[in-house]
PDB file of C-alpha atoms in Angstrom:
ATOM      1  CA  MET F   1       7.843 -41.874 -31.235  1.00  0.00           C
ATOM      2  CA  THR F   2       9.464 -39.129 -33.000  1.00  0.00           C
ATOM      3  CA  THR F   3      12.865 -36.936 -32.669  1.00  0.00           C
ATOM      4  CA  LEU F   4      13.838 -34.182 -33.709  1.00  0.00           C
ATOM      5  CA  ASP F   5      17.052 -32.948 -33.772  1.00  0.00           C
ATOM      6  CA  PRO F   6      19.284 -30.940 -36.271  1.00  0.00           C
ATOM      7  CA  ALA F   7      22.055 -33.032 -36.292  1.00  0.00           C
ATOM      8  CA  SER F   8      20.177 -35.317 -37.850  1.00  0.00           C
ATOM      9  CA  GLY F   9      20.774 -33.250 -41.245  1.00  0.00           C
ATOM     10  CA  HIS F  10      16.577 -34.707 -42.129  1.00  0.00           C
ATOM     11  CA  VAL F  11      14.968 -33.147 -44.523  1.00  0.00           C
ATOM     12  CA  VAL F  12      11.666 -32.103 -43.626  1.00  0.00           C
ATOM     13  CA  LEU F  13       8.622 -32.334 -46.455  1.00  0.00           C
ATOM     14  CA  ILE F  14       6.502 -30.236 -44.095  1.00  0.00           C
ATOM     15  CA  ASN F  15       2.822 -30.905 -46.590  1.00  0.00           C
ATOM     16  CA  THR F  16      -0.080 -29.101 -45.290  1.00  0.00           C
ATOM     17  CA  PHE F  17      -3.746 -30.535 -46.849  1.00  0.00           C
ATOM     18  CA  THR F  18      -7.153 -28.140 -46.314  1.00  0.00           C
ATOM     19  CA  VAL F  19     -10.034 -29.747 -46.628  1.00  0.00           C
ATOM     20  CA  GLU F  20     -14.263 -29.757 -46.146  1.00  0.00           C
ATOM     21  CA  PRO F  21     -14.453 -30.640 -42.643  1.00  0.00           C
ATOM     22  CA  GLU F  22     -16.207 -34.194 -43.161  1.00  0.00           C
ATOM     23  CA  ARG F  23     -13.563 -35.357 -45.089  1.00  0.00           C
ATOM     24  CA  ALA F  24     -10.523 -35.058 -42.740  1.00  0.00           C
ATOM     25  CA  GLU F  25     -10.392 -38.072 -41.299  1.00  0.00           C
ATOM     26  CA  GLU F  26     -10.945 -40.073 -44.424  1.00  0.00           C
ATOM     27  CA  LEU F  27      -7.341 -37.919 -46.063  1.00  0.00           C
ATOM     28  CA  LEU F  28      -5.784 -39.148 -42.736  1.00  0.00           C
ATOM     29  CA  ALA F  29      -6.697 -42.592 -43.237  1.00  0.00           C
ATOM     30  CA  ALA F  30      -5.233 -42.731 -46.667  1.00  0.00           C
ATOM     31  CA  LEU F  31      -2.429 -40.666 -45.694  1.00  0.00           C
ATOM     32  CA  SER F  32      -2.014 -43.430 -43.037  1.00  0.00           C
ATOM     33  CA  GLU F  33      -2.746 -46.333 -45.413  1.00  0.00           C
ATOM     34  CA  ALA F  34      -0.407 -45.117 -48.205  1.00  0.00           C
ATOM     35  CA  THR F  35       2.800 -44.682 -45.133  1.00  0.00           C
ATOM     36  CA  ARG F  36       2.228 -47.776 -43.953  1.00  0.00           C
ATOM     37  CA  GLU F  37       2.066 -50.253 -47.021  1.00  0.00           C
ATOM     38  CA  THR F  38       4.032 -47.471 -49.779  1.00  0.00           C
ATOM     39  CA  LEU F  39       6.207 -44.779 -48.007  1.00  0.00           C
ATOM     40  CA  SER F  40       7.865 -46.656 -45.089  1.00  0.00           C
ATOM     41  CA  GLY F  41       9.179 -48.979 -46.994  1.00  0.00           C
ATOM     42  CA  LEU F  42      11.490 -46.609 -49.655  1.00  0.00           C
ATOM     43  CA  THR F  43      14.602 -45.423 -49.440  1.00  0.00           C
ATOM     44  CA  GLY F  44      15.228 -42.472 -46.698  1.00  0.00           C
ATOM     45  CA  PHE F  45      12.085 -42.888 -44.655  1.00  0.00           C
ATOM     46  CA  VAL F  46      12.753 -41.771 -41.262  1.00  0.00           C
ATOM     47  CA  SER F  47       9.671 -40.458 -40.488  1.00  0.00           C
ATOM     48  CA  ALA F  48       5.404 -39.548 -41.181  1.00  0.00           C
ATOM     49  CA  ASN F  49       3.461 -37.421 -38.234  1.00  0.00           C
ATOM     50  CA  LEU F  50       0.127 -36.803 -38.438  1.00  0.00           C
ATOM     51  CA  HIS F  51      -1.589 -34.254 -37.146  1.00  0.00           C
ATOM     52  CA  LEU F  52      -5.547 -33.392 -37.734  1.00  0.00           C
ATOM     53  CA  GLY F  53      -5.875 -28.886 -36.943  1.00  0.00           C
ATOM     54  CA  ARG F  54      -8.663 -28.343 -34.084  1.00  0.00           C
ATOM     55  CA  ASP F  55     -10.699 -25.911 -37.365  1.00  0.00           C
ATOM     56  CA  GLY F  56     -11.612 -28.864 -38.644  1.00  0.00           C
ATOM     57  CA  ARG F  57      -9.842 -28.043 -42.089  1.00  0.00           C
ATOM     58  CA  HIS F  58      -6.359 -28.928 -42.059  1.00  0.00           C
ATOM     59  CA  VAL F  59      -4.429 -32.347 -42.334  1.00  0.00           C
ATOM     60  CA  THR F  60      -0.805 -31.929 -41.622  1.00  0.00           C
ATOM     61  CA  ASN F  61       1.852 -34.257 -42.079  1.00  0.00           C
ATOM     62  CA  TYR F  62       5.523 -33.807 -40.779  1.00  0.00           C
ATOM     63  CA  ALA F  63       7.894 -36.017 -42.334  1.00  0.00           C
ATOM     64  CA  GLN F  64      11.033 -37.046 -42.455  1.00  0.00           C
ATOM     65  CA  TRP F  65      13.830 -38.277 -44.596  1.00  0.00           C
ATOM     66  CA  GLU F  66      17.161 -38.838 -45.157  1.00  0.00           C
ATOM     67  CA  SER F  67      18.237 -37.001 -48.099  1.00  0.00           C
ATOM     68  CA  GLN F  68      16.665 -34.819 -51.082  1.00  0.00           C
ATOM     69  CA  ALA F  69      17.768 -37.734 -53.181  1.00  0.00           C
ATOM     70  CA  ASP F  70      15.707 -40.018 -51.251  1.00  0.00           C
ATOM     71  CA  LEU F  71      12.792 -37.662 -51.047  1.00  0.00           C
ATOM     72  CA  ASP F  72      12.809 -37.230 -55.698  1.00  0.00           C
ATOM     73  CA  ALA F  73      13.283 -41.293 -55.403  1.00  0.00           C
ATOM     74  CA  MET F  74      10.126 -40.977 -53.282  1.00  0.00           C
ATOM     75  CA  MET F  75       8.511 -38.300 -55.523  1.00  0.00           C
ATOM     76  CA  ALA F  76       9.021 -40.518 -58.943  1.00  0.00           C
ATOM     77  CA  ASN F  77       8.448 -44.176 -57.643  1.00  0.00           C
ATOM     78  CA  PRO F  78       4.812 -44.918 -59.032  1.00  0.00           C
ATOM     79  CA  GLY F  79       3.398 -46.719 -55.967  1.00  0.00           C
ATOM     80  CA  ALA F  80       3.805 -43.954 -53.998  1.00  0.00           C
ATOM     81  CA  MET F  81       2.827 -41.747 -57.092  1.00  0.00           C
ATOM     82  CA  ALA F  82      -0.429 -44.080 -57.377  1.00  0.00           C
ATOM     83  CA  HIS F  83      -1.240 -42.557 -52.969  1.00  0.00           C
ATOM     84  CA  MET F  84      -0.369 -38.550 -53.667  1.00  0.00           C
ATOM     85  CA  GLN F  85      -2.977 -38.416 -56.507  1.00  0.00           C
ATOM     86  CA  GLN F  86      -5.694 -40.404 -54.227  1.00  0.00           C
ATOM     87  CA  THR F  87      -4.710 -37.997 -51.608  1.00  0.00           C
ATOM     88  CA  ALA F  88      -4.948 -34.845 -53.048  1.00  0.00           C
ATOM     89  CA  ALA F  89      -7.900 -35.082 -54.723  1.00  0.00           C
ATOM     90  CA  MET F  90      -9.728 -35.547 -51.184  1.00  0.00           C
ATOM     91  CA  ALA F  91      -7.835 -32.022 -50.442  1.00  0.00           C
ATOM     92  CA  ILE F  92      -8.753 -28.740 -51.914  1.00  0.00           C
ATOM     93  CA  ALA F  93      -5.671 -27.799 -51.683  1.00  0.00           C
ATOM     94  CA  PHE F  94      -2.427 -29.006 -50.419  1.00  0.00           C
ATOM     95  CA  GLU F  95       1.179 -27.429 -50.208  1.00  0.00           C
ATOM     96  CA  PRO F  96       4.439 -29.647 -50.226  1.00  0.00           C
ATOM     97  CA  LEU F  97       7.388 -27.057 -48.848  1.00  0.00           C
ATOM     98  CA  TYR F  98      10.354 -28.808 -47.622  1.00  0.00           C
ATOM     99  CA  TYR F  99      12.609 -27.505 -44.747  1.00  0.00           C
ATOM    100  CA  ASP F 100      16.033 -27.893 -43.289  1.00  0.00           C
ATOM    101  CA  LEU F 101      15.214 -27.832 -38.867  1.00  0.00           C
ATOM    102  CA  ARG F 102      17.676 -24.804 -37.840  1.00  0.00           C
ATOM    103  CA  GLU F 103      17.447 -25.002 -34.171  1.00  0.00           C
ATOM    104  CA  VAL F 104      15.350 -26.241 -31.304  1.00  0.00           C
ATOM    105  CA  HIS F 105      14.294 -24.830 -28.263  1.00  0.00           C
ATOM    106  CA  ASP F 106      12.572 -27.303 -25.356  1.00  0.00           C
ATOM    107  CA  SER F 107      11.193 -26.626 -21.842  1.00  0.00           C
ATOM    108  CA  PRO F 108      13.984 -28.227 -19.039  1.00  0.00           C
ATOM    109  CA  ASP F 109      10.232 -28.861 -17.903  1.00  0.00           C
ATOM    110  CA  SER F 110       9.333 -30.995 -20.949  1.00  0.00           C
TER     111      SER F 110
ATOM    112  CA  MET L   1      16.364 -32.902 -29.142  1.00  0.00           C
ATOM    113  CA  THR L   2      12.156 -33.048 -29.191  1.00  0.00           C
ATOM    114  CA  THR L   3      10.156 -35.635 -29.248  1.00  0.00           C
ATOM    115  CA  LEU L   4       7.481 -36.137 -30.935  1.00  0.00           C
ATOM    116  CA  ASP L   5       4.248 -38.454 -29.181  1.00  0.00           C
ATOM    117  CA  PRO L   6       0.645 -38.430 -29.653  1.00  0.00           C
ATOM    118  CA  ALA L   7       0.595 -39.720 -26.391  1.00  0.00           C
ATOM    119  CA  SER L   8       1.565 -36.825 -24.846  1.00  0.00           C
ATOM    120  CA  GLY L   9      -1.522 -34.210 -25.529  1.00  0.00           C
ATOM    121  CA  HIS L  10       0.499 -31.354 -26.719  1.00  0.00           C
ATOM    122  CA  VAL L  11      -0.583 -29.294 -28.399  1.00  0.00           C
ATOM    123  CA  VAL L  12       1.179 -28.256 -31.050  1.00  0.00           C
ATOM    124  CA  LEU L  13       1.080 -24.744 -33.691  1.00  0.00           C
ATOM    125  CA  ILE L  14       2.173 -24.917 -36.857  1.00  0.00           C
ATOM    126  CA  ASN L  15       3.283 -20.811 -38.305  1.00  0.00           C
ATOM    127  CA  THR L  16       4.692 -20.353 -41.781  1.00  0.00           C
ATOM    128  CA  PHE L  17       5.652 -17.762 -42.416  1.00  0.00           C
ATOM    129  CA  THR L  18       6.122 -16.477 -46.215  1.00  0.00           C
ATOM    130  CA  VAL L  19       8.667 -13.613 -46.451  1.00  0.00           C
ATOM    131  CA  GLU L  20      10.921 -12.135 -49.064  1.00  0.00           C
ATOM    132  CA  PRO L  21      14.771 -14.641 -49.289  1.00  0.00           C
ATOM    133  CA  GLU L  22      16.109 -11.923 -48.350  1.00  0.00           C
ATOM    134  CA  ARG L  23      14.618 -11.215 -45.128  1.00  0.00           C
ATOM    135  CA  ALA L  24      14.126 -15.337 -43.720  1.00  0.00           C
ATOM    136  CA  GLU L  25      17.677 -15.177 -41.911  1.00  0.00           C
ATOM    137  CA  GLU L  26      16.570 -11.932 -39.710  1.00  0.00           C
ATOM    138  CA  LEU L  27      13.363 -13.285 -39.187  1.00  0.00           C
ATOM    139  CA  LEU L  28      14.437 -16.855 -37.804  1.00  0.00           C
ATOM    140  CA  ALA L  29      16.795 -15.090 -35.195  1.00  0.00           C
ATOM    141  CA  ALA L  30      13.961 -12.923 -34.037  1.00  0.00           C
ATOM    142  CA  LEU L  31      11.442 -16.253 -33.186  1.00  0.00           C
ATOM    143  CA  SER L  32      15.432 -17.546 -31.992  1.00  0.00           C
ATOM    144  CA  GLU L  33      15.378 -14.487 -29.686  1.00  0.00           C
ATOM    145  CA  ALA L  34      11.555 -14.307 -28.840  1.00  0.00           C
ATOM    146  CA  THR L  35      11.644 -18.269 -28.039  1.00  0.00           C
ATOM    147  CA  ARG L  36      15.025 -17.290 -25.665  1.00  0.00           C
ATOM    148  CA  GLU L  37      13.365 -14.425 -24.011  1.00  0.00           C
ATOM    149  CA  THR L  38       9.742 -14.207 -23.897  1.00  0.00           C
ATOM    150  CA  LEU L  39       7.847 -17.732 -24.580  1.00  0.00           C
ATOM    151  CA  SER L  40      10.371 -20.225 -23.520  1.00  0.00           C
ATOM    152  CA  GLY L  41       9.565 -18.398 -19.737  1.00  0.00           C
ATOM    153  CA  LEU L  42       5.512 -18.722 -20.177  1.00  0.00           C
ATOM    154  CA  THR L  43       3.372 -20.825 -18.621  1.00  0.00           C
ATOM    155  CA  GLY L  44       2.945 -24.608 -21.013  1.00  0.00           C
ATOM    156  CA  PHE L  45       5.896 -23.641 -23.062  1.00  0.00           C
ATOM    157  CA  VAL L  46       7.186 -27.455 -24.009  1.00  0.00           C
ATOM    158  CA  SER L  47       9.697 -26.604 -27.686  1.00  0.00           C
ATOM    159  CA  ALA L  48       9.616 -24.669 -30.662  1.00  0.00           C
ATOM    160  CA  ASN L  49      11.540 -25.577 -33.884  1.00  0.00           C
ATOM    161  CA  LEU L  50      12.580 -23.681 -35.787  1.00  0.00           C
ATOM    162  CA  HIS L  51      12.738 -24.366 -40.519  1.00  0.00           C
ATOM    163  CA  LEU L  52      14.164 -22.640 -42.835  1.00  0.00           C
ATOM    164  CA  GLY L  53      12.305 -23.629 -46.687  1.00  0.00           C
ATOM    165  CA  ARG L  54      14.708 -24.692 -48.644  1.00  0.00           C
ATOM    166  CA  ASP L  55      13.050 -22.461 -51.858  1.00  0.00           C
ATOM    167  CA  GLY L  56      14.767 -19.709 -49.156  1.00  0.00           C
ATOM    168  CA  ARG L  57      11.221 -18.020 -49.307  1.00  0.00           C
ATOM    169  CA  HIS L  58       9.424 -19.817 -45.500  1.00  0.00           C
ATOM    170  CA  VAL L  59       9.981 -20.600 -41.998  1.00  0.00           C
ATOM    171  CA  THR L  60       8.480 -22.551 -39.851  1.00  0.00           C
ATOM    172  CA  ASN L  61       8.064 -22.724 -36.100  1.00  0.00           C
ATOM    173  CA  TYR L  62       6.581 -26.258 -34.821  1.00  0.00           C
ATOM    174  CA  ALA L  63       6.125 -25.348 -31.207  1.00  0.00           C
ATOM    175  CA  GLN L  64       4.394 -27.392 -29.243  1.00  0.00           C
ATOM    176  CA  TRP L  65       1.686 -26.411 -26.549  1.00  0.00           C
ATOM    177  CA  GLU L  66       1.296 -28.132 -22.661  1.00  0.00           C
ATOM    178  CA  SER L  67      -2.832 -26.857 -23.315  1.00  0.00           C
ATOM    179  CA  GLN L  68      -5.197 -24.611 -25.342  1.00  0.00           C
ATOM    180  CA  ALA L  69      -5.513 -22.104 -22.217  1.00  0.00           C
ATOM    181  CA  ASP L  70      -1.361 -22.047 -22.243  1.00  0.00           C
ATOM    182  CA  LEU L  71      -1.599 -20.836 -26.345  1.00  0.00           C
ATOM    183  CA  ASP L  72      -4.691 -18.538 -25.744  1.00  0.00           C
ATOM    184  CA  ALA L  73      -2.911 -17.492 -22.497  1.00  0.00           C
ATOM    185  CA  MET L  74       0.975 -16.830 -24.547  1.00  0.00           C
ATOM    186  CA  MET L  75      -1.256 -15.050 -26.967  1.00  0.00           C
ATOM    187  CA  ALA L  76      -2.463 -12.252 -24.359  1.00  0.00           C
ATOM    188  CA  ASN L  77       0.916 -11.635 -23.434  1.00  0.00           C
ATOM    189  CA  PRO L  78       2.255  -8.556 -24.465  1.00  0.00           C
ATOM    190  CA  GLY L  79       5.601  -9.791 -24.283  1.00  0.00           C
ATOM    191  CA  ALA L  80       4.767 -12.116 -26.266  1.00  0.00           C
ATOM    192  CA  MET L  81       2.674 -10.154 -28.385  1.00  0.00           C
ATOM    193  CA  ALA L  82       4.768  -8.052 -29.028  1.00  0.00           C
ATOM    194  CA  HIS L  83       7.556 -10.069 -30.752  1.00  0.00           C
ATOM    195  CA  MET L  84       5.363 -11.685 -32.748  1.00  0.00           C
ATOM    196  CA  GLN L  85       4.078  -8.519 -34.168  1.00  0.00           C
ATOM    197  CA  GLN L  86       8.260  -8.057 -34.682  1.00  0.00           C
ATOM    198  CA  THR L  87       8.043 -10.952 -36.615  1.00  0.00           C
ATOM    199  CA  ALA L  88       4.540 -10.636 -38.377  1.00  0.00           C
ATOM    200  CA  ALA L  89       6.726  -7.312 -40.401  1.00  0.00           C
ATOM    201  CA  MET L  90       9.345  -9.268 -41.020  1.00  0.00           C
ATOM    202  CA  ALA L  91       7.109 -11.523 -43.341  1.00  0.00           C
ATOM    203  CA  ILE L  92       4.633 -11.521 -46.519  1.00  0.00           C
ATOM    204  CA  ALA L  93       2.589 -12.767 -44.724  1.00  0.00           C
ATOM    205  CA  PHE L  94       2.100 -15.551 -42.061  1.00  0.00           C
ATOM    206  CA  GLU L  95      -0.570 -19.048 -41.129  1.00  0.00           C
ATOM    207  CA  PRO L  96      -0.979 -20.277 -37.453  1.00  0.00           C
ATOM    208  CA  LEU L  97      -2.450 -22.787 -37.260  1.00  0.00           C
ATOM    209  CA  TYR L  98      -3.565 -25.087 -34.340  1.00  0.00           C
ATOM    210  CA  TYR L  99      -3.190 -29.018 -34.558  1.00  0.00           C
ATOM    211  CA  ASP L 100      -3.416 -32.290 -32.499  1.00  0.00           C
ATOM    212  CA  LEU L 101      -0.386 -34.957 -33.483  1.00  0.00           C
ATOM    213  CA  ARG L 102      -2.593 -38.152 -34.809  1.00  0.00           C
ATOM    214  CA  GLU L 103      -0.202 -40.790 -35.273  1.00  0.00           C
ATOM    215  CA  VAL L 104       3.732 -41.131 -35.150  1.00  0.00           C
ATOM    216  CA  HIS L 105       5.030 -44.020 -38.152  1.00  0.00           C
ATOM    217  CA  ASP L 106       8.632 -44.454 -37.692  1.00  0.00           C
ATOM    218  CA  SER L 107      11.027 -46.460 -39.285  1.00  0.00           C
ATOM    219  CA  PRO L 108      12.825 -49.402 -37.641  1.00  0.00           C
ATOM    220  CA  ASP L 109      16.524 -48.157 -38.827  1.00  0.00           C
ATOM    221  CA  SER L 110      15.635 -44.483 -37.731  1.00  0.00           C
TER     222      SER L 110
END
């Protein structure tokens, strides 16, 4: 289970892939494998949260890292780069964006 | 604090706004107010998590709702619609997408 807390100071990477619907599950499986085999072992990895769009055309990874420096090191890691090339080839497009979590609003019932 | 758990069955709405950097804080404040004053009181609201892009050009709301029916009711709520028109007017573009959370991978250290 992942927790979202502005006080954590994590960098959030939201990577939105646009895919042909028939390749969505294949891309999810590749992201899952990349996370288990490579990314989760790198310094600064906190979490990866894999989402399938209800339109069938989007797959989004909401990932948390300890710092921008850890993310930059991941982006330059040969194993991670190989996985990124593989997943990019399954998608029509992808847009990785970096964020800070600023505010959390929770239902008292949740 | 928000928790991400595939077993929750929540619908995830990720709404990515593209903004002029000088309007990013204004949009964040408007989304915060809309959440506090209207959205958080609606049936099925679970959480809203407001993010500011490190590029200054994106603001993203990662929101959880109990069900698609609750989300559809929110989209047709007059108060919510007024807020959505207000926030849309502050953005260059926005892309709301609905997801299911499929997998969570956490660092054992986090």
